């Protein structure tokens, strides 16, 4: 890897390593005396005294204990536990990108696994609604008055999560006509502001995509070749249609061809891209878009296999977050009809408006499907680039592979 | 409901009620000023300071932070949260049975819903393995040494749950050749002992089944009628077979008939039942078994509809607990191969032995399927009992319907 | 049950029964010679020659076999198999309603179980997307051109299913500016028209709800009592607020109260209801709405327990169909971006527009949650109605309980 | 790739390609006239006439139509549809291995994706039980007599699937004391025999693992280095323990160390491996085992990332098949208690015996977890092998990447 600017740091780490290594040997020995009285036990390890004592029913405090409030609390706590885990994975992945460790392609497996883990957690969170749905509207009505003004909208971790993935401030649906951050105070509000200013997963992926090997103008120059191939292909099609006898079919085909041409013309129009960017309809830079499309088409090349999986997982996250929002909407509709939420929001209608492509951070990865072409239009790899795609880049240091660094 | 022995208690409760009722009105007014600054907010309500700060990595404490330990902790905490919820539901259902409120058949819906909720939670818990399975054996190896001697076996809540449902002490697989309670100390051990002595869900369901209307010997006398019908049916079959010409088929059919006769003879043999009970192969009393079978056959009678659902849900719990155990086994096999567990148990092999019908508390409800007969062998309801099954029993007091009582 | 107009039919059935009964005995004997050569075997029973030979790849026919087309075919066939099963259950339930057998309350268990089975199938169908999602956009692109003009929109069974549940013709989103039935020809189109004219599940449930015991004006007269209680309650609240000292809080509470009063005034305004009905914003008759609300509030009364479950399951179906639609949208977005569908529809955008409350058939059951009130506002049952709700109605004939009838 | 012995074949293919390419262009034009009358429509494409007409109820044929039999048929048909899809994927993967195309590492993505798709299908099949479980024992009893002697055991596709994955004939649990193939006749029996003789997925994966780069004795020689490191590590531990003061702890640690030494001694004992192989307790050759362990330890090296995913997916298949078997057992227990199955098997008890590690084809991949060691015991890659693991092998021909070849 060109650069690898972590030499000194690494050096330092190496100096710190020995005791850890010792520690490891000690610990593996510690494994021997399992039966002994020392060491940590399950309940302490998990701090269960905190976890299973944190269910205080507001209804009970107010002298009218409602059985189902316990479920309501536990479900939300389970959500927050998993949000914490998602943030843990997200931060570690962002760290790998931010420190440049992503350039050592050995780290792609780790990045991919952790993003995939987020996917699996979101799947669970979508399924988790089935438990809360065992509570009926009437059961909820019995205690919902006690909850005001608490509201799921105030979940700090969820807002942080959105920010860190890359939901942009200006595309958020306003909440009761106010900025989303107004629902938070003091330290929480500052934390939110801070996360808005950190590099988002979207931004980091964008930078990484911009470096996709094969995009170099003085190298394989994918984008130019791709443009040439497409318009060649379209022109050949045009000729074939023109050679047909006049008919309704011919006319339709010609109209379709014109639409296709317009579509692809728009793809290669950087100004239009920037315009869509400014409106929030696209999110990735023009160059990153090119990198993503390149990975789509050449995904079977060894260097692109795991990156391709990564792009797929990023779409999975978007899809699952949107399904989570939609399941939430469905549950709220059943629970409170079209009434306002406990936080005083317009409830059902507010939530419904968030099930929108505005909240799909990686919307460009979906929309790229619009620009697929037959495989024989895809530029053939020349021997140089081909070989290149069989060789991963790496940084032969322990810095990036050490757990401490993320 | 004949008896309703809760009058005085109820009287007391009524005296206590008014302030609660006031409270309700106050609270509903409190709902009005949602926008005001007062009241509880989301994070406080859920005590998130406790919940999301309870993840302390042993590997980090020991100077070798391993990323995946966080997942390990969160997953187990989520399990414990849900175990708490299951216990909450289980206790409320047991309370309804213990206080006799189950005799007011209005409470059957509540009992059934709460048992069904436990089913839904167990479904989630089975699915939840998919998240922990994103951790590989090598990832786990990196920190498992730090966990000793903590072990999932030490989950107090899970053992309590087993006890309260009705896993009997003497059918438990020993753990490292020691009594399961030896893994717990002081207060925990006492709590476990206490739950062994409380009425289990199994015991309470048994008592309830023994009262199934229609079993009365001086009434419909289901069991005697059923026995008569079965042996009449089998005799008629025998005659038909005997009338056939000699053939291999005839022989086979006769052998099968003899097997059937033996099977049903065993069903009506109370001594044999008690023998199986003593060996743990049956768990319900002879009378309760009769009640269950009666509900199976007459499930469409209005009074039996929800009870039938309840029996089904009880089997669901057994099935899901056994699937949970099996999924656990599968995961452990992948994580540690055939090595010992962190607690020093024989790991995989210990867990595998718990995936056994010994741990199916309601095994009798499954095995009753062995004794099904053609519908026309089922005793016809006489008009009296028929009408009776259209009228539910109730106790027209607020005692049993008030939330405070459970 | 008053009426029971099936006597003669039943008589006829009884005459037909004996051979069946004989058949049963024969068949149970047939069970004896399992090892013998006769009888049906698995593959024939399931007609697997048809089922597993029905995968013909268009891409292969056109000389360019694409591996993933097989998955595409199998997935859609699995969907259609399950649609058939849903229709089977739906028809049997509709039959029980249409024939009046639903008046025999023994049949409620059957109705409820079958509706619940539809729920479970839809859950599976929602999950089933995870398999098709293993196909990427590029894989799909490789063969999608061969499929034109076939389109999922042409699924006859799905349209029938929508019709039979009760999606009304006039609320459907147009498909390419044309009536949905225009996509079907000949026999298929006629079948669709026919199903539009049959009684829908919505209609049948409506009629059943209108007969909810307790609604009788000359009896318990729930609706009038309910109206009185609500406005009494609101007035008491008003007095309490007026007694407060002037403050911002007081003002807010008063505003909230006025909103509440308007809300409930609208509930008791039959003309407004009919107006909403005509616009498709409500779907149930005024009386049926009253019945549903009554079941909500008195769900623990024995006669209402299973009906309450049924209402819940009907909402489940709506919710799952809408989730199915939404998952479909998500998949399509990933597969084809914002391009047109294979059938030439506007694809993603068309599908997205169907994820709408317009397609929620039982939307009223959700919206009733808007009209919940504190339990002490719910009219107390007088002794007569109370007892009545403990006695189910039935029709003591074998007609309605025989399988042949549905 | 050394060899690439497909040149001539490929040449031939190239000659055949042009018309296909033409076909593609035509087809993309065909896409234009979607609205026209020509082309295939949905129902024809999916051969729905076959699929949705293949539900013939035996109970109806025998004059006693039982509603739930339809569900039974549809569920099994859905299983068979998915089995077909699994076989489709399995055959394509086996083809890639058999033809040697797996040596072109571009194909690893395809192999991995298809194996992962099988995983996703099995997940669905495990979940699918939830639908059939809506049928109760009594409902099943009503028609199960009509099914004899059909039995799920006779599912040809499932047996083929087991054979192709690699369930060995001699480890199968006998079925009614007879060879499993005796349940099939004529063509089916021959097909089964044929699949027993084809290379199984297990065998193909074994061969592939044996070629893992880094195993070469005259190269990196992983196995020897690994053995040296382990025993060095264990000796160092021994010294540390010996240096401790005498205590109970010291004794325990020494005992544990001796156990560890025995464990690893067994790992490097090829004769013992062959003995375990002959007993069926191991399934992979000694060399393949080494390859798998190497991939475990160096999974982050670019060439090993996707292979590592593949090993994980193979375990997933084993796990899910075993869960499928277990869910089947649970359902059967509920349906028929401890009675015999429709095919005359011992039912529950037969099925339970198949939930065994005997049926885990890739059991070695699980058990390797037993042999994990601290990361610093893993041999460091020397610069040569390190670089090598960054360069994938490929065969730059279109043969292996063309769809026709699989």
PDB file of N, CA and C in Angstrom, chain D residues 273-322:
ATOM      1  N   UNK D 273      -6.425 -40.185  12.447  1.00  0.00           N
ATOM      2  CA  UNK D 273      -7.373 -39.551  11.533  1.00  0.00           C
ATOM      3  C   UNK D 273      -8.028 -40.593  10.630  1.00  0.00           C
ATOM      4  N   UNK D 274      -7.182 -41.466  10.058  1.00  0.00           N
ATOM      5  CA  UNK D 274      -7.730 -42.453   9.127  1.00  0.00           C
ATOM      6  C   UNK D 274      -8.661 -43.426   9.839  1.00  0.00           C
ATOM      7  N   UNK D 275      -8.323 -43.708  11.091  1.00  0.00           N
ATOM      8  CA  UNK D 275      -9.206 -44.569  11.867  1.00  0.00           C
ATOM      9  C   UNK D 275     -10.576 -43.911  12.063  1.00  0.00           C
ATOM     10  N   UNK D 276     -10.527 -42.616  12.439  1.00  0.00           N
ATOM     11  CA  UNK D 276     -11.787 -41.893  12.629  1.00  0.00           C
ATOM     12  C   UNK D 276     -12.570 -41.793  11.321  1.00  0.00           C
ATOM     13  N   UNK D 277     -11.850 -41.607  10.246  1.00  0.00           N
ATOM     14  CA  UNK D 277     -12.471 -41.585   8.914  1.00  0.00           C
ATOM     15  C   UNK D 277     -13.228 -42.888   8.663  1.00  0.00           C
ATOM     16  N   UNK D 278     -12.578 -43.977   8.945  1.00  0.00           N
ATOM     17  CA  UNK D 278     -13.191 -45.276   8.645  1.00  0.00           C
ATOM     18  C   UNK D 278     -14.451 -45.494   9.489  1.00  0.00           C
ATOM     19  N   UNK D 279     -14.485 -44.858  10.665  1.00  0.00           N
ATOM     20  CA  UNK D 279     -15.681 -44.994  11.506  1.00  0.00           C
ATOM     21  C   UNK D 279     -16.746 -43.952  11.170  1.00  0.00           C
ATOM     22  N   UNK D 280     -16.418 -43.041  10.272  1.00  0.00           N
ATOM     23  CA  UNK D 280     -17.390 -42.013   9.919  1.00  0.00           C
ATOM     24  C   UNK D 280     -17.392 -40.846  10.888  1.00  0.00           C
ATOM     25  N   UNK D 281     -16.465 -40.821  11.840  1.00  0.00           N
ATOM     26  CA  UNK D 281     -16.429 -39.689  12.770  1.00  0.00           C
ATOM     27  C   UNK D 281     -15.705 -38.489  12.173  1.00  0.00           C
ATOM     28  N   UNK D 282     -14.857 -38.767  11.192  1.00  0.00           N
ATOM     29  CA  UNK D 282     -14.363 -37.675  10.362  1.00  0.00           C
ATOM     30  C   UNK D 282     -14.753 -37.979   8.926  1.00  0.00           C
ATOM     31  N   UNK D 283     -14.807 -36.942   8.111  1.00  0.00           N
ATOM     32  CA  UNK D 283     -15.263 -37.140   6.731  1.00  0.00           C
ATOM     33  C   UNK D 283     -14.269 -36.616   5.702  1.00  0.00           C
ATOM     34  N   UNK D 284     -13.437 -35.656   6.113  1.00  0.00           N
ATOM     35  CA  UNK D 284     -12.497 -35.045   5.168  1.00  0.00           C
ATOM     36  C   UNK D 284     -11.148 -35.746   5.249  1.00  0.00           C
ATOM     37  N   UNK D 285     -10.436 -35.778   4.143  1.00  0.00           N
ATOM     38  CA  UNK D 285      -9.098 -36.345   4.160  1.00  0.00           C
ATOM     39  C   UNK D 285      -8.210 -35.512   5.082  1.00  0.00           C
ATOM     40  N   UNK D 286      -7.094 -36.095   5.453  1.00  0.00           N
ATOM     41  CA  UNK D 286      -6.170 -35.418   6.370  1.00  0.00           C
ATOM     42  C   UNK D 286      -5.691 -34.095   5.774  1.00  0.00           C
ATOM     43  N   UNK D 287      -5.405 -34.135   4.506  1.00  0.00           N
ATOM     44  CA  UNK D 287      -4.895 -32.939   3.828  1.00  0.00           C
ATOM     45  C   UNK D 287      -5.985 -31.845   3.760  1.00  0.00           C
ATOM     46  N   UNK D 288      -7.195 -32.259   3.469  1.00  0.00           N
ATOM     47  CA  UNK D 288      -8.294 -31.298   3.363  1.00  0.00           C
ATOM     48  C   UNK D 288      -8.531 -30.614   4.711  1.00  0.00           C
ATOM     49  N   UNK D 289      -8.410 -31.401   5.764  1.00  0.00           N
ATOM     50  CA  UNK D 289      -8.555 -30.862   7.111  1.00  0.00           C
ATOM     51  C   UNK D 289      -7.524 -29.761   7.346  1.00  0.00           C
ATOM     52  N   UNK D 290      -6.319 -30.027   6.888  1.00  0.00           N
ATOM     53  CA  UNK D 290      -5.255 -29.028   7.029  1.00  0.00           C
ATOM     54  C   UNK D 290      -5.610 -27.756   6.268  1.00  0.00           C
ATOM     55  N   UNK D 291      -6.135 -27.950   5.068  1.00  0.00           N
ATOM     56  CA  UNK D 291      -6.518 -26.800   4.255  1.00  0.00           C
ATOM     57  C   UNK D 291      -7.598 -25.972   4.944  1.00  0.00           C
ATOM     58  N   UNK D 292      -8.578 -26.669   5.500  1.00  0.00           N
ATOM     59  CA  UNK D 292      -9.671 -25.961   6.163  1.00  0.00           C
ATOM     60  C   UNK D 292      -9.144 -25.156   7.350  1.00  0.00           C
ATOM     61  N   UNK D 293      -8.284 -25.768   8.124  1.00  0.00           N
ATOM     62  CA  UNK D 293      -7.737 -25.085   9.288  1.00  0.00           C
ATOM     63  C   UNK D 293      -6.896 -23.882   8.850  1.00  0.00           C
ATOM     64  N   UNK D 294      -6.189 -24.055   7.755  1.00  0.00           N
ATOM     65  CA  UNK D 294      -5.394 -22.942   7.245  1.00  0.00           C
ATOM     66  C   UNK D 294      -6.300 -21.763   6.862  1.00  0.00           C
ATOM     67  N   UNK D 295      -7.381 -22.093   6.187  1.00  0.00           N
ATOM     68  CA  UNK D 295      -8.320 -21.026   5.803  1.00  0.00           C
ATOM     69  C   UNK D 295      -8.910 -20.353   7.056  1.00  0.00           C
ATOM     70  N   UNK D 296      -9.201 -21.133   8.069  1.00  0.00           N
ATOM     71  CA  UNK D 296      -9.705 -20.557   9.319  1.00  0.00           C
ATOM     72  C   UNK D 296      -8.727 -19.500   9.853  1.00  0.00           C
ATOM     73  N   UNK D 297      -7.446 -19.878   9.895  1.00  0.00           N
ATOM     74  CA  UNK D 297      -6.482 -19.002  10.557  1.00  0.00           C
ATOM     75  C   UNK D 297      -6.091 -17.786   9.703  1.00  0.00           C
ATOM     76  N   UNK D 298      -6.095 -17.973   8.394  1.00  0.00           N
ATOM     77  CA  UNK D 298      -5.641 -16.876   7.517  1.00  0.00           C
ATOM     78  C   UNK D 298      -6.810 -16.286   6.721  1.00  0.00           C
ATOM     79  N   UNK D 299      -8.002 -16.402   7.253  1.00  0.00           N
ATOM     80  CA  UNK D 299      -9.207 -16.001   6.515  1.00  0.00           C
ATOM     81  C   UNK D 299      -9.168 -14.569   6.009  1.00  0.00           C
ATOM     82  N   UNK D 300      -8.372 -13.714   6.624  1.00  0.00           N
ATOM     83  CA  UNK D 300      -8.386 -12.309   6.189  1.00  0.00           C
ATOM     84  C   UNK D 300      -7.496 -12.065   4.974  1.00  0.00           C
ATOM     85  N   UNK D 301      -6.655 -13.031   4.650  1.00  0.00           N
ATOM     86  CA  UNK D 301      -5.875 -12.882   3.423  1.00  0.00           C
ATOM     87  C   UNK D 301      -6.848 -12.847   2.245  1.00  0.00           C
ATOM     88  N   UNK D 302      -6.629 -11.917   1.315  1.00  0.00           N
ATOM     89  CA  UNK D 302      -7.599 -11.738   0.233  1.00  0.00           C
ATOM     90  C   UNK D 302      -8.065 -13.030  -0.458  1.00  0.00           C
ATOM     91  N   UNK D 303      -7.150 -13.927  -0.744  1.00  0.00           N
ATOM     92  CA  UNK D 303      -7.570 -15.145  -1.450  1.00  0.00           C
ATOM     93  C   UNK D 303      -8.425 -16.054  -0.592  1.00  0.00           C
ATOM     94  N   UNK D 304      -8.357 -15.870   0.709  1.00  0.00           N
ATOM     95  CA  UNK D 304      -9.085 -16.775   1.605  1.00  0.00           C
ATOM     96  C   UNK D 304     -10.403 -16.203   2.103  1.00  0.00           C
ATOM     97  N   UNK D 305     -10.672 -14.946   1.782  1.00  0.00           N
ATOM     98  CA  UNK D 305     -11.885 -14.325   2.331  1.00  0.00           C
ATOM     99  C   UNK D 305     -13.150 -15.048   1.883  1.00  0.00           C
ATOM    100  N   UNK D 306     -13.300 -15.216   0.584  1.00  0.00           N
ATOM    101  CA  UNK D 306     -14.510 -15.874   0.099  1.00  0.00           C
ATOM    102  C   UNK D 306     -14.481 -17.369   0.424  1.00  0.00           C
ATOM    103  N   UNK D 307     -13.339 -18.048   0.302  1.00  0.00           N
ATOM    104  CA  UNK D 307     -13.299 -19.443   0.761  1.00  0.00           C
ATOM    105  C   UNK D 307     -13.733 -19.600   2.224  1.00  0.00           C
ATOM    106  N   UNK D 308     -13.344 -18.662   3.054  1.00  0.00           N
ATOM    107  CA  UNK D 308     -13.767 -18.753   4.451  1.00  0.00           C
ATOM    108  C   UNK D 308     -15.284 -18.629   4.564  1.00  0.00           C
ATOM    109  N   UNK D 309     -15.849 -17.699   3.798  1.00  0.00           N
ATOM    110  CA  UNK D 309     -17.318 -17.571   3.785  1.00  0.00           C
ATOM    111  C   UNK D 309     -17.957 -18.883   3.339  1.00  0.00           C
ATOM    112  N   UNK D 310     -17.321 -19.512   2.361  1.00  0.00           N
ATOM    113  CA  UNK D 310     -17.879 -20.755   1.835  1.00  0.00           C
ATOM    114  C   UNK D 310     -17.915 -21.834   2.917  1.00  0.00           C
ATOM    115  N   UNK D 311     -16.814 -21.973   3.654  1.00  0.00           N
ATOM    116  CA  UNK D 311     -16.802 -22.974   4.729  1.00  0.00           C
ATOM    117  C   UNK D 311     -17.904 -22.689   5.744  1.00  0.00           C
ATOM    118  N   UNK D 312     -18.106 -21.406   6.033  1.00  0.00           N
ATOM    119  CA  UNK D 312     -19.164 -21.025   6.973  1.00  0.00           C
ATOM    120  C   UNK D 312     -20.540 -21.423   6.424  1.00  0.00           C
ATOM    121  N   UNK D 313     -20.745 -21.172   5.143  1.00  0.00           N
ATOM    122  CA  UNK D 313     -22.044 -21.510   4.549  1.00  0.00           C
ATOM    123  C   UNK D 313     -22.271 -23.023   4.528  1.00  0.00           C
ATOM    124  N   UNK D 314     -21.213 -23.788   4.341  1.00  0.00           N
ATOM    125  CA  UNK D 314     -21.370 -25.242   4.345  1.00  0.00           C
ATOM    126  C   UNK D 314     -21.823 -25.715   5.726  1.00  0.00           C
ATOM    127  N   UNK D 315     -21.272 -25.105   6.757  1.00  0.00           N
ATOM    128  CA  UNK D 315     -21.754 -25.440   8.109  1.00  0.00           C
ATOM    129  C   UNK D 315     -23.198 -24.991   8.282  1.00  0.00           C
ATOM    130  N   UNK D 316     -23.532 -23.840   7.711  1.00  0.00           N
ATOM    131  CA  UNK D 316     -24.925 -23.371   7.792  1.00  0.00           C
ATOM    132  C   UNK D 316     -25.883 -24.403   7.198  1.00  0.00           C
ATOM    133  N   UNK D 317     -25.490 -24.968   6.060  1.00  0.00           N
ATOM    134  CA  UNK D 317     -26.361 -25.965   5.430  1.00  0.00           C
ATOM    135  C   UNK D 317     -26.556 -27.145   6.366  1.00  0.00           C
ATOM    136  N   UNK D 318     -25.459 -27.653   6.899  1.00  0.00           N
ATOM    137  CA  UNK D 318     -25.561 -28.765   7.838  1.00  0.00           C
ATOM    138  C   UNK D 318     -26.466 -28.420   9.009  1.00  0.00           C
ATOM    139  N   UNK D 319     -26.231 -27.233   9.568  1.00  0.00           N
ATOM    140  CA  UNK D 319     -27.002 -26.825  10.737  1.00  0.00           C
ATOM    141  C   UNK D 319     -28.483 -26.719  10.390  1.00  0.00           C
ATOM    142  N   UNK D 320     -28.766 -26.124   9.243  1.00  0.00           N
ATOM    143  CA  UNK D 320     -30.171 -25.923   8.893  1.00  0.00           C
ATOM    144  C   UNK D 320     -30.852 -27.236   8.539  1.00  0.00           C
ATOM    145  N   UNK D 321     -30.118 -28.148   7.909  1.00  0.00           N
ATOM    146  CA  UNK D 321     -30.739 -29.437   7.608  1.00  0.00           C
ATOM    147  C   UNK D 321     -31.059 -30.168   8.910  1.00  0.00           C
ATOM    148  N   UNK D 322     -30.193 -30.029   9.853  1.00  0.00           N
ATOM    149  CA  UNK D 322     -30.414 -30.691  11.132  1.00  0.00           C
ATOM    150  C   UNK D 322     -31.555 -29.994  11.896  1.00  0.00           C
TER     151      UNK D 322
END
